[in-house]
Each structure stands twice: as C-alpha cells, then as structure tokens.
CSV table of C-alpha atoms and ligand atoms in Angstrom, one decimal:
chain,number,residue,atom,x,y,z
A,1,MET,CA,-51.4,79.3,50.2
A,2,PRO,CA,-48.8,76.4,49.8
A,3,GLU,CA,-47.6,75.9,46.3
A,4,ALA,CA,-49.2,73.0,44.5
A,5,PRO,CA,-46.8,70.4,42.9
A,6,THR,CA,-47.0,70.6,39.1
A,7,ARG,CA,-48.1,67.9,36.7
A,8,GLU,CA,-44.5,67.8,35.5
A,9,ALA,CA,-43.3,67.1,39.0
A,10,ALA,CA,-45.9,64.2,39.2
A,11,GLY,CA,-44.6,63.0,35.9
A,12,ARG,CA,-41.0,62.9,37.3
A,13,LEU,CA,-42.2,60.9,40.2
A,14,ASP,CA,-43.7,58.4,37.7
A,15,ALA,CA,-40.4,58.3,35.7
A,16,ASP,CA,-38.4,57.5,38.9
A,17,ASP,CA,-41.0,55.0,40.2
A,18,PRO,CA,-39.4,51.5,40.5
A,19,LEU,CA,-43.0,50.0,40.5
A,20,ALA,CA,-44.2,51.8,37.4
A,21,GLU,CA,-43.8,48.9,35.1
A,22,LEU,CA,-46.0,46.7,37.3
A,23,ARG,CA,-48.9,49.0,36.3
A,24,ASP,CA,-48.9,47.4,32.9
A,25,ARG,CA,-49.6,44.0,34.5
A,26,PHE,CA,-53.2,45.3,35.2
A,27,VAL,CA,-56.1,46.0,32.9
A,28,ILE,CA,-56.2,49.8,32.8
A,29,GLY,CA,-58.2,51.5,30.2
A,30,ALA,CA,-58.7,55.1,29.3
A,31,ASP,CA,-61.8,55.4,31.4
A,32,PRO,CA,-61.9,56.3,34.2
A,33,VAL,CA,-59.3,59.1,33.8
A,34,ALA,CA,-58.3,58.5,37.5
A,35,TYR,CA,-59.4,55.6,39.6
A,36,LEU,CA,-59.0,56.6,43.2
A,37,ASP,CA,-61.0,53.8,44.7
A,38,GLY,CA,-58.5,50.8,44.6
A,39,ASN,CA,-58.9,50.8,48.4
A,40,SER,CA,-62.5,49.6,47.9
A,41,LEU,CA,-61.9,47.3,44.9
A,42,GLY,CA,-58.5,46.8,43.3
A,43,ARG,CA,-58.0,46.6,39.5
A,44,PRO,CA,-57.8,43.2,37.8
A,45,PRO,CA,-54.3,41.8,37.2
A,46,ARG,CA,-53.9,40.4,33.7
A,47,ALA,CA,-52.3,37.3,35.2
A,48,THR,CA,-55.4,36.6,37.2
A,49,ILE,CA,-57.6,36.7,34.1
A,50,GLU,CA,-55.3,34.2,32.4
A,51,ARG,CA,-55.0,32.0,35.5
A,52,LEU,CA,-58.8,31.9,35.9
A,53,HIS,CA,-59.1,30.8,32.2
A,54,GLU,CA,-56.6,28.0,32.9
A,55,VAL,CA,-58.5,26.9,36.0
A,56,LEU,CA,-61.8,27.0,34.3
A,57,GLU,CA,-60.7,25.1,31.2
A,58,GLY,CA,-57.8,23.0,32.4
A,59,GLU,CA,-58.9,22.2,36.0
A,60,TRP,CA,-62.7,22.5,36.1
A,61,ALA,CA,-63.6,21.4,32.6
A,62,GLY,CA,-60.6,19.1,32.3
A,63,ARG,CA,-60.6,17.4,35.7
A,64,LEU,CA,-64.1,17.9,37.0
A,65,ILE,CA,-64.6,16.4,40.5
A,66,GLN,CA,-60.9,15.3,40.6
A,67,GLY,CA,-59.9,18.9,41.0
A,68,TRP,CA,-60.6,18.5,44.7
A,69,THR,CA,-58.1,15.7,45.1
A,70,ASP,CA,-55.6,17.3,42.7
A,71,SER,CA,-55.2,20.6,44.6
A,72,TRP,CA,-58.4,22.5,45.4
A,73,THR,CA,-59.0,21.1,48.9
A,74,GLU,CA,-55.7,22.5,50.1
A,75,LEU,CA,-56.0,25.9,48.5
A,76,PRO,CA,-57.3,27.7,51.6
A,77,THR,CA,-54.2,26.9,53.6
A,78,VAL,CA,-51.7,26.8,50.7
A,79,VAL,CA,-52.7,30.3,49.6
A,80,GLY,CA,-53.1,31.3,53.3
A,81,ASP,CA,-49.4,30.4,53.9
A,82,ARG,CA,-48.3,32.4,50.9
A,83,LEU,CA,-50.3,35.4,52.0
A,84,GLY,CA,-49.0,35.0,55.5
A,85,ALA,CA,-45.4,35.0,54.4
A,86,THR,CA,-45.7,37.8,51.9
A,87,VAL,CA,-48.2,40.1,53.4
A,88,LEU,CA,-48.9,39.3,57.1
A,89,GLY,CA,-45.4,38.5,58.5
A,90,SER,CA,-46.7,35.2,59.7
A,91,ALA,CA,-45.1,31.7,59.6
A,92,ALA,CA,-47.0,28.9,57.9
A,93,GLY,CA,-49.9,27.2,59.4
A,94,GLN,CA,-51.7,30.2,60.9
A,95,THR,CA,-53.6,31.7,58.0
A,96,VAL,CA,-56.6,30.5,56.0
A,97,LEU,CA,-58.6,32.1,53.2
A,98,ALA,CA,-62.4,31.7,53.4
A,99,ASP,CA,-65.7,33.4,53.4
A,100,SER,CA,-65.8,37.2,54.0
A,101,THR,CA,-64.1,39.4,56.5
A,102,SER,CA,-67.4,39.6,58.4
A,103,VAL,CA,-67.7,35.8,58.8
A,104,ASN,CA,-64.1,35.5,59.8
A,105,LEU,CA,-64.4,38.2,62.4
A,106,PHE,CA,-67.4,36.4,63.8
A,107,LYS,CA,-65.4,33.3,64.1
A,108,ALA,CA,-62.4,35.1,65.6
A,109,LEU,CA,-64.5,36.9,68.2
A,110,HIS,CA,-66.2,33.7,69.4
A,111,ALA,CA,-62.8,32.0,69.5
A,112,ALA,CA,-61.2,34.9,71.4
A,113,ALA,CA,-64.0,35.1,73.9
A,114,SER,CA,-63.9,31.4,74.5
A,115,LEU,CA,-60.1,31.7,75.3
A,116,ARG,CA,-61.0,34.2,78.1
A,117,PRO,CA,-64.0,32.5,79.6
A,118,ASP,CA,-63.8,34.5,82.9
A,119,ARG,CA,-63.9,37.9,81.3
A,120,THR,CA,-67.0,39.8,80.5
A,121,GLU,CA,-66.2,42.6,78.0
A,122,LEU,CA,-65.4,43.2,74.4
A,123,VAL,CA,-63.8,46.6,73.5
A,124,ILE,CA,-64.2,48.3,70.1
A,125,ASP,CA,-64.1,51.9,68.9
A,126,ASP,CA,-67.4,53.5,68.0
A,127,ALA,CA,-65.9,54.8,64.7
A,128,ASN,CA,-65.0,51.3,63.5
A,129,PHE,CA,-66.3,49.9,60.3
A,130,PRO,CA,-70.0,48.9,60.6
A,131,THR,CA,-69.5,45.2,60.2
A,132,ASP,CA,-67.0,45.1,63.0
A,133,ARG,CA,-69.3,47.1,65.3
A,134,PHE,CA,-72.3,45.0,64.4
A,135,LEU,CA,-70.5,41.7,64.9
A,136,VAL,CA,-69.0,42.7,68.2
A,137,GLU,CA,-72.5,43.6,69.4
A,138,ALA,CA,-73.9,40.3,68.0
A,139,VAL,CA,-71.2,38.1,69.6
A,140,ALA,CA,-71.5,40.0,72.9
A,141,ALA,CA,-75.3,39.4,72.9
A,142,GLN,CA,-74.8,35.7,72.1
A,143,ARG,CA,-72.3,35.2,74.8
A,144,GLY,CA,-73.7,37.5,77.5
A,145,LEU,CA,-70.8,39.9,77.3
A,146,THR,CA,-70.8,43.7,77.5
A,147,VAL,CA,-69.5,46.0,74.8
A,148,ARG,CA,-67.2,48.8,75.9
A,149,TRP,CA,-67.2,51.6,73.3
A,150,LEU,CA,-64.0,53.7,72.8
A,151,THR,CA,-64.3,57.0,71.1
A,152,PRO,CA,-61.1,57.6,69.0
A,153,GLU,CA,-59.8,60.9,67.9
A,154,PRO,CA,-61.6,61.9,64.6
A,155,VAL,CA,-58.4,62.1,62.6
A,156,GLY,CA,-55.7,60.4,64.7
A,157,GLY,CA,-57.7,57.3,65.5
A,158,VAL,CA,-57.2,55.0,68.5
A,159,THR,CA,-54.3,56.0,70.6
A,160,ALA,CA,-52.6,54.2,73.5
A,161,GLU,CA,-53.9,56.9,76.0
A,162,THR,CA,-57.5,56.3,75.1
A,163,LEU,CA,-57.2,52.5,74.8
A,164,ALA,CA,-55.5,52.3,78.2
A,165,THR,CA,-58.6,53.8,79.9
A,166,MET,CA,-60.8,51.1,78.4
A,167,VAL,CA,-59.0,47.8,78.9
A,168,GLY,CA,-58.6,46.0,82.2
A,169,GLY,CA,-59.2,42.8,84.1
A,170,SER,CA,-62.7,42.3,82.5
A,171,THR,CA,-61.6,42.7,78.9
A,172,ALA,CA,-61.7,39.5,76.9
A,173,ALA,CA,-60.8,40.9,73.5
A,174,VAL,CA,-60.2,44.2,71.7
A,175,VAL,CA,-61.1,44.8,68.0
A,176,LEU,CA,-59.3,47.4,66.1
A,177,CYS,CA,-58.6,48.4,62.5
A,178,GLN,CA,-54.9,48.9,61.6
A,179,VAL,CA,-56.0,51.6,59.1
A,180,ASP,CA,-59.1,53.6,59.8
A,181,TYR,CA,-61.5,53.2,56.8
A,182,ARG,CA,-62.5,56.9,57.0
A,183,SER,CA,-59.5,59.0,58.1
A,184,GLY,CA,-56.8,56.6,56.9
A,185,ALA,CA,-55.1,56.8,60.3
A,186,LEU,CA,-52.5,54.1,60.8
A,187,ALA,CA,-52.7,52.6,64.3
A,188,ASP,CA,-49.6,51.5,66.2
A,189,LEU,CA,-50.4,47.8,65.9
A,190,ALA,CA,-47.4,46.6,67.9
A,191,GLY,CA,-47.8,49.1,70.7
A,192,LEU,CA,-51.6,48.7,71.1
A,193,THR,CA,-51.3,44.9,71.0
A,194,ARG,CA,-48.7,45.1,73.9
A,195,LEU,CA,-51.1,47.3,75.8
A,196,ILE,CA,-54.0,44.9,75.2
A,197,HIS,CA,-51.8,42.0,76.4
A,198,ASP,CA,-50.8,43.9,79.5
A,199,SER,CA,-54.4,43.6,80.6
A,200,GLY,CA,-54.5,39.9,79.8
A,201,ALA,CA,-56.9,40.5,76.9
A,202,LEU,CA,-56.6,39.3,73.2
A,203,ALA,CA,-56.0,41.5,70.2
A,204,VAL,CA,-58.2,41.0,67.1
A,205,TRP,CA,-57.0,43.2,64.2
A,206,ASP,CA,-59.0,44.1,61.1
A,207,LEU,CA,-56.4,44.6,58.3
A,208,CYS,CA,-58.8,45.3,55.5
A,209,HIS,CA,-57.2,48.7,54.7
A,210,SER,CA,-53.6,47.7,55.4
A,211,ALA,CA,-53.1,44.2,53.9
A,212,GLY,CA,-50.9,44.5,50.8
A,213,VAL,CA,-50.0,48.2,51.3
A,214,VAL,CA,-48.5,48.5,54.8
A,215,PRO,CA,-45.7,46.1,56.0
A,216,ILE,CA,-47.2,43.9,58.7
A,217,GLN,CA,-45.5,41.6,61.3
A,218,LEU,CA,-48.2,39.6,63.0
A,219,ASP,CA,-45.9,37.0,64.5
A,220,ALA,CA,-43.3,39.4,65.7
A,221,ASP,CA,-46.0,41.7,67.2
A,222,GLU,CA,-47.7,38.8,68.9
A,223,VAL,CA,-51.1,39.5,67.4
A,224,ASP,CA,-53.7,36.9,68.5
A,225,PHE,CA,-56.2,37.1,65.7
A,226,ALA,CA,-56.4,39.0,62.4
A,227,VAL,CA,-58.9,39.3,59.6
A,228,GLY,CA,-59.0,41.2,56.3
A,229,CYS,CA,-60.3,41.2,52.8
A,230,THR,CA,-58.4,40.5,49.6
A,231,TYR,CA,-60.4,42.6,47.1
A,232,LYS,CA,-58.7,46.0,48.0
A,233,TYR,CA,-54.9,46.2,47.8
A,234,LEU,CA,-54.5,42.5,47.1
A,235,ASN,CA,-56.5,43.0,43.9
A,236,ALA,CA,-58.2,39.6,44.1
A,237,GLY,CA,-61.6,40.8,42.7
A,238,PRO,CA,-65.1,41.3,44.0
A,239,GLY,CA,-66.1,38.8,46.6
A,240,ALA,CA,-62.7,37.1,46.8
A,241,PRO,CA,-62.3,35.1,50.0
A,242,ALA,CA,-61.0,36.9,53.1
A,243,PHE,CA,-58.2,35.8,55.4
A,244,LEU,CA,-58.2,34.7,59.0
A,245,TYR,CA,-55.0,34.5,61.1
A,246,VAL,CA,-54.9,32.7,64.4
A,247,ALA,CA,-51.6,32.7,66.3
A,248,SER,CA,-50.2,29.1,66.5
A,249,ARG,CA,-50.1,29.4,70.4
A,250,HIS,CA,-53.9,29.6,70.4
A,251,LEU,CA,-54.7,27.1,67.7
A,252,PRO,CA,-54.9,23.9,69.8
A,253,TYR,CA,-57.5,25.6,72.1
A,254,VAL,CA,-59.7,27.5,69.7
A,255,ARG,CA,-63.2,26.4,68.6
A,256,GLN,CA,-65.3,28.4,66.2
A,257,PRO,CA,-69.0,28.7,65.9
A,258,ILE,CA,-69.5,27.4,62.3
A,259,GLU,CA,-68.0,23.9,62.6
A,260,GLY,CA,-68.7,22.5,59.2
A,261,TRP,CA,-67.1,19.6,57.4
A,262,PHE,CA,-64.1,21.5,55.9
A,263,GLY,CA,-63.0,22.3,59.5
A,264,ALA,CA,-63.1,18.6,60.5
A,265,GLU,CA,-60.0,16.6,60.9
A,266,ASP,CA,-60.8,14.3,58.0
A,267,VAL,CA,-63.0,16.2,55.6
A,268,PHE,CA,-64.1,13.3,53.5
A,269,ALA,CA,-64.4,10.7,56.3
A,270,MET,CA,-68.2,11.6,56.6
A,271,ALA,CA,-67.7,11.1,60.4
A,272,LYS,CA,-70.6,10.9,62.8
A,273,VAL,CA,-69.2,13.4,65.2
A,274,TYR,CA,-67.3,16.6,64.5
A,275,GLU,CA,-63.6,16.4,65.3
A,276,PRO,CA,-61.8,19.7,64.6
A,277,ALA,CA,-58.7,19.6,62.4
A,278,THR,CA,-55.5,20.0,64.5
A,279,GLY,CA,-54.3,23.2,62.8
A,280,ILE,CA,-55.6,26.4,61.3
A,281,ARG,CA,-57.9,24.3,59.0
A,282,ARG,CA,-60.3,24.1,62.0
A,283,MET,CA,-61.3,27.7,61.2
A,284,LEU,CA,-62.9,26.6,57.9
A,285,SER,CA,-66.5,25.7,57.5
A,286,GLY,CA,-67.7,24.8,54.0
A,287,THR,CA,-66.5,24.3,50.4
A,288,PRO,CA,-63.7,26.7,49.4
A,289,ASN,CA,-64.2,29.3,46.7
A,290,VAL,CA,-61.6,28.0,44.3
A,291,LEU,CA,-61.8,30.7,41.7
A,292,GLY,CA,-61.5,33.4,44.4
A,293,LEU,CA,-58.6,31.6,46.0
A,294,VAL,CA,-56.7,31.4,42.7
A,295,ALA,CA,-57.3,35.2,42.3
A,296,VAL,CA,-55.8,35.8,45.8
A,297,ASP,CA,-52.8,33.7,44.9
A,298,GLU,CA,-52.1,35.9,41.8
A,299,GLY,CA,-52.6,39.1,43.8
A,300,VAL,CA,-50.1,37.9,46.4
A,301,ARG,CA,-47.6,37.0,43.7
A,302,LEU,CA,-47.7,40.6,42.5
A,303,ILE,CA,-47.2,42.0,46.0
A,304,ASP,CA,-44.3,39.6,46.4
A,305,GLU,CA,-42.7,40.7,43.2
A,306,ALA,CA,-43.1,44.4,44.1
A,307,GLY,CA,-42.0,44.0,47.8
A,308,LEU,CA,-43.9,45.6,50.6
A,309,GLU,CA,-41.2,48.0,51.5
A,310,ARG,CA,-41.3,49.5,48.0
A,311,ILE,CA,-45.1,49.5,48.0
A,312,ARG,CA,-45.1,51.4,51.3
A,313,ALA,CA,-42.6,53.9,50.0
A,314,LYS,CA,-44.7,54.6,46.9
A,315,SER,CA,-47.9,54.7,49.0
A,316,VAL,CA,-46.3,57.4,51.2
A,317,ALA,CA,-45.1,59.4,48.2
A,318,LEU,CA,-48.6,59.2,46.6
A,319,THR,CA,-50.4,60.3,49.8
A,320,ASP,CA,-47.9,63.1,50.3
A,321,LEU,CA,-48.6,64.3,46.8
A,322,VAL,CA,-52.3,64.2,47.4
A,323,THR,CA,-52.0,65.9,50.8
A,324,ASP,CA,-50.0,68.7,49.3
A,325,LEU,CA,-52.6,69.2,46.5
A,326,VAL,CA,-55.4,69.2,49.1
A,327,ASP,CA,-53.6,71.9,51.1
A,328,ALA,CA,-52.8,74.0,48.1
A,329,TRP,CA,-56.0,73.7,46.1
A,330,LEU,CA,-58.9,72.6,48.3
A,331,SER,CA,-58.4,73.8,51.9
A,332,PRO,CA,-58.7,77.5,50.9
A,333,HIS,CA,-62.1,76.7,49.4
A,334,GLY,CA,-64.1,75.0,52.2
A,335,ALA,CA,-62.6,71.6,52.2
A,336,ALA,CA,-60.5,70.2,55.0
A,337,LEU,CA,-57.9,67.4,55.2
A,338,ALA,CA,-59.5,64.7,57.3
A,339,SER,CA,-56.5,62.4,57.3
A,340,PRO,CA,-53.3,62.5,59.4
A,341,ARG,CA,-50.8,65.0,58.0
A,342,SER,CA,-47.8,62.8,58.8
A,343,ALA,CA,-47.3,59.9,56.5
A,344,ALA,CA,-45.8,57.9,59.4
A,345,VAL,CA,-49.3,57.5,60.8
A,346,ARG,CA,-51.3,57.4,57.6
A,347,GLY,CA,-52.4,54.4,55.5
A,348,SER,CA,-52.9,54.6,51.7
A,349,HIS,CA,-55.9,56.9,51.3
A,350,VAL,CA,-56.4,60.5,51.9
A,351,THR,CA,-59.8,61.8,53.0
A,352,VAL,CA,-61.2,65.3,52.4
A,353,ARG,CA,-64.1,66.7,54.3
A,354,HIS,CA,-66.5,69.0,52.6
A,355,PRO,CA,-70.2,69.8,53.4
A,356,ASP,CA,-71.1,69.1,49.8
A,357,ALA,CA,-69.2,65.8,49.6
A,358,ARG,CA,-72.1,63.8,48.1
A,359,ARG,CA,-72.7,66.1,45.2
A,360,ILE,CA,-69.0,66.6,44.5
A,361,THR,CA,-68.4,62.9,44.4
A,362,ASP,CA,-71.2,62.4,41.9
A,363,ARG,CA,-69.8,65.2,39.7
A,364,LEU,CA,-66.3,63.8,39.9
A,365,ILE,CA,-67.6,60.4,38.7
A,366,ASP,CA,-69.3,62.2,35.8
A,367,ASP,CA,-65.9,63.7,35.0
A,368,GLY,CA,-64.3,60.3,34.8
A,369,VAL,CA,-62.6,60.4,38.3
A,370,VAL,CA,-63.7,57.7,40.7
A,371,PRO,CA,-63.2,58.4,44.4
A,372,ASP,CA,-65.4,57.1,47.2
A,373,PHE,CA,-68.0,58.9,49.3
A,374,ARG,CA,-68.4,58.2,53.0
A,375,ASN,CA,-71.4,59.4,54.8
A,376,PRO,CA,-72.0,62.2,55.7
A,377,ASP,CA,-69.3,64.6,54.3
A,378,LEU,CA,-66.2,62.7,53.4
A,379,ILE,CA,-64.5,62.1,50.0
A,380,ARG,CA,-62.0,59.3,50.2
A,381,LEU,CA,-59.1,59.2,47.7
A,382,GLY,CA,-57.5,55.8,47.6
A,383,LEU,CA,-54.0,55.4,46.3
A,384,SER,CA,-53.1,51.9,45.3
A,385,PRO,CA,-49.4,51.8,44.7
A,386,LEU,CA,-49.3,49.0,42.1
A,387,THR,CA,-51.9,50.7,39.9
A,388,THR,CA,-52.2,54.4,40.7
A,389,SER,CA,-49.7,56.6,38.9
A,390,PHE,CA,-48.6,60.0,40.3
A,391,VAL,CA,-50.0,61.8,37.2
A,392,GLU,CA,-53.3,59.9,37.6
A,393,ALA,CA,-53.6,61.1,41.2
A,394,TRP,CA,-52.7,64.6,40.1
A,395,ASP,CA,-55.3,64.6,37.4
A,396,GLY,CA,-57.9,63.4,39.8
A,397,LEU,CA,-57.1,66.2,42.3
A,398,ARG,CA,-57.2,68.7,39.5
A,399,ALA,CA,-60.7,67.6,38.6
A,400,LEU,CA,-61.7,67.9,42.2
A,401,ARG,CA,-60.3,71.4,42.3
A,402,GLY,CA,-62.4,72.2,39.2
A,403,ILE,CA,-65.5,71.3,41.1
A,404,ILE,CA,-64.7,72.7,44.6
A,405,ALA,CA,-62.9,75.9,43.4
A,406,PRO,CA,-64.1,76.5,39.8
B,1,LIG,C1,-62.4,47.9,57.6
B,1,LIG,C2,-63.4,46.9,57.0
B,1,LIG,N1,-63.8,45.8,57.7
B,1,LIG,C3,-64.6,44.9,57.2
B,1,LIG,C4,-65.1,45.0,56.0
B,1,LIG,C5,-66.1,44.0,55.5
B,1,LIG,O1,-65.6,43.1,54.7
B,1,LIG,P1,-66.5,41.9,54.1
B,1,LIG,O2,-67.5,42.5,53.2
B,1,LIG,O3,-65.5,41.0,53.4
B,1,LIG,O4,-67.1,41.2,55.2
B,1,LIG,C6,-64.7,46.1,55.2
B,1,LIG,C7,-65.2,46.2,53.8
B,1,LIG,O5,-64.9,47.1,53.1
B,1,LIG,C8,-63.8,47.0,55.7
B,1,LIG,O6,-63.4,48.1,55.0
C-alpha cells in the first residue's frame, strides 16, 4: 500500500502556497468542514457581495432606467472581453456573456452547422454532459443532420485515435468538453481542434470544467466556437450568465436561432426588420442579466490577480495530493481511481468509483464534507484552487476513508 501524505505535509503545502491569502477573499465558514464541490458551484467572493450591493443601491436604486445608458447595455461584451483576455486566451470582440451554457451551445451549434451547409453530420461523444448530447440531438433533428456518436475511453476521454475514425468529409461540427465532467480527463484541445479542421469541420468546445482553472488559448489554437459556465471555477454564483466565444473569422457570416433585439445592430432603434449587429453582439438575444454579469466581472478579477499559471500549478498539486490519498486509503477497500493518474491530462477534480457511492456521498455530507455524486457509482472531488486548501482536501479524504474503510 502506498504511504499516505500526512496532515502535516498538507499543512506545509498550504504554508508554501502563493495563492493561500486569496482564500480569505471568499466567504468561508466553519461548515462544511471540506467543500469539495467548487467545480459545481464556486464559493462567493467577498468583493462580489460588496459590488452587488453597490450596483443595487448606487446603480439600480440610484439611476433606475438610466443604468442601461450608463453602462449595463455594454456589460455582455465588456465583461466578455475581460473574460476572453484573462481566461480564454482570446482577443477582444469574440466573447459575450449571456443566458446559460445550454442556450449558448444551441446558438453555437446552429451557427456552426450553417457555416457548413453541405455537410450532414454532427459528432459528439456519448459520455458528454447531458445538455450537450441533448442539444446536439435537438439541433440535428431541426436541421435534418445525423449525429455520429463517439465512445471515449472511460477514464482517458476522447483521444485523437478515436476521433480520427469519426470525422470526415460529412462532418459539419464536433462538440467536445475540454475537461470531462465525470473522469476529469483533460482533452488535447489544440491537437483535437487541428484534427477536426483537417477534415474541414468546425470545433465547438465546452469549457465548463476548465474555464478559470486550466490555461486556455482559444485564438492560438484556432477554436471556432466555445461555451462555458461561470458559476464553477469563475465563482460568479448560481445562474450567472454563461459565455459564448465565436472566432472573429466566422463572425461576419454567423447567424443564430434566437435573433432578439439585443442582437440587432441598433438595439433601441425599434427597427421593423432584424439587422444583426456586426460583431459578437449578434449572438445576444434578450435583456442582459446585469447582476450576474457584475458577479462574473468580480470572478474574473480574482482569476486575473491569481494568474492562471499559478492556479493550474495549485490545481495539479491538489489533485496529486488527493490521488495519493485515494491510492493509499481507498483503493485497498473497494474504491477505484476513476480519473487519469497523470496530472498532465487531468483537470481539477478527482473521481472515485465505488459501488456504494450514493450512500457514501450522503454520509459524507452528514459529516460536513461536500463532494458530488454522479450516477451510478462515482464520487467527484472538486478542488478549486482559489478556495480549497490542502488541509481541507486532506480532511475531506480522511472523512471519506472513515466511511469506506472504518
Ligand atoms: C460540462 C457541462 N456542460 C454544460 C453544462 C450546463 O450548463 P448550463 O446549466 O449553464 O446550461 C454543465 C453544467 O454543469 C456542464 O458541467
């Protein structure tokens, strides 16, 4: 049995952690003892709470409808540009914040398919997140396309070898997640995008589990479309608007299926006929969620301050610690690591497979440790570098050991 890192060793990692002081910028109480679900819903930054108060009192109460002309109308693109620069590796004018990841994916899929009008297939892996699979099927049905289902490796995810067998002259677009929501496998975004382009198809990436925790270079990697949520590692709160990136080379040609007034060239012209905005704003539909946008802005500020390279380094150290603890404490007792062993191909959560995962998750929550259960037998342990401490992760794993190997 490998030796488990001690709590003292975890404490030393915290003492040496250059991001440790940022933890105090979040509201973190004594309960739960360990929050290992920041990859589902991040913790609230203190600055966000203050900024929301300012917006409510100063802007909404103070300015009323004038808020729209002061600044609110531009927030989807202003915050989109900041997110693009800090998190997505994208130049200005290609990212908006609006709606949910699901709605943005729907728009991106229609836009991608209309850029490849002679092609008949959409490709997606059958282990993808439900909303992605459902929407690919829905858009395929609406446009008379066929869905080609790729079966990824259970832990390793989508590889170039498997994808190469699925894409070809009929492929319009391929939808992939950069980090697999179950295993945490980190896909080779650059390599797979090249492979997709080699067949003349377009790459649509879902970055929900990578935005804010894995360095991303959408422009350099020539991604076509990307979507993702902001309530996980970007800590923007429940229901905060999602992002949608469209590469500038496509923007003049894309149309999207929910052409509402906020996507029109002149929002307040009350025009008779819809004329799409020239830039990324054409991907918007209706009134922006101002409070959510402000929360995204604050989340992005914290990521900017921390720096994505340092965030990634801590994420790797946290997932290494948890992987070592799983090996030492849990694997000898009927649990199995269901995430890649190598940090180079792992995102920021570690997943444990156990036949009794549902009951174990419930007991853990009773013990003040919050992980995430994924049907049918997975316990997902999310490590959010800005807010998860090494000792917190260690304590969470010790509680898990207490249930699995009492
Ligand atoms: C990988 C992935 N894609 C899409 C979604 C759906 O996001 P939304 O609820 O914003 O539509 C989620 C939500 O957790 C997700 O994890």
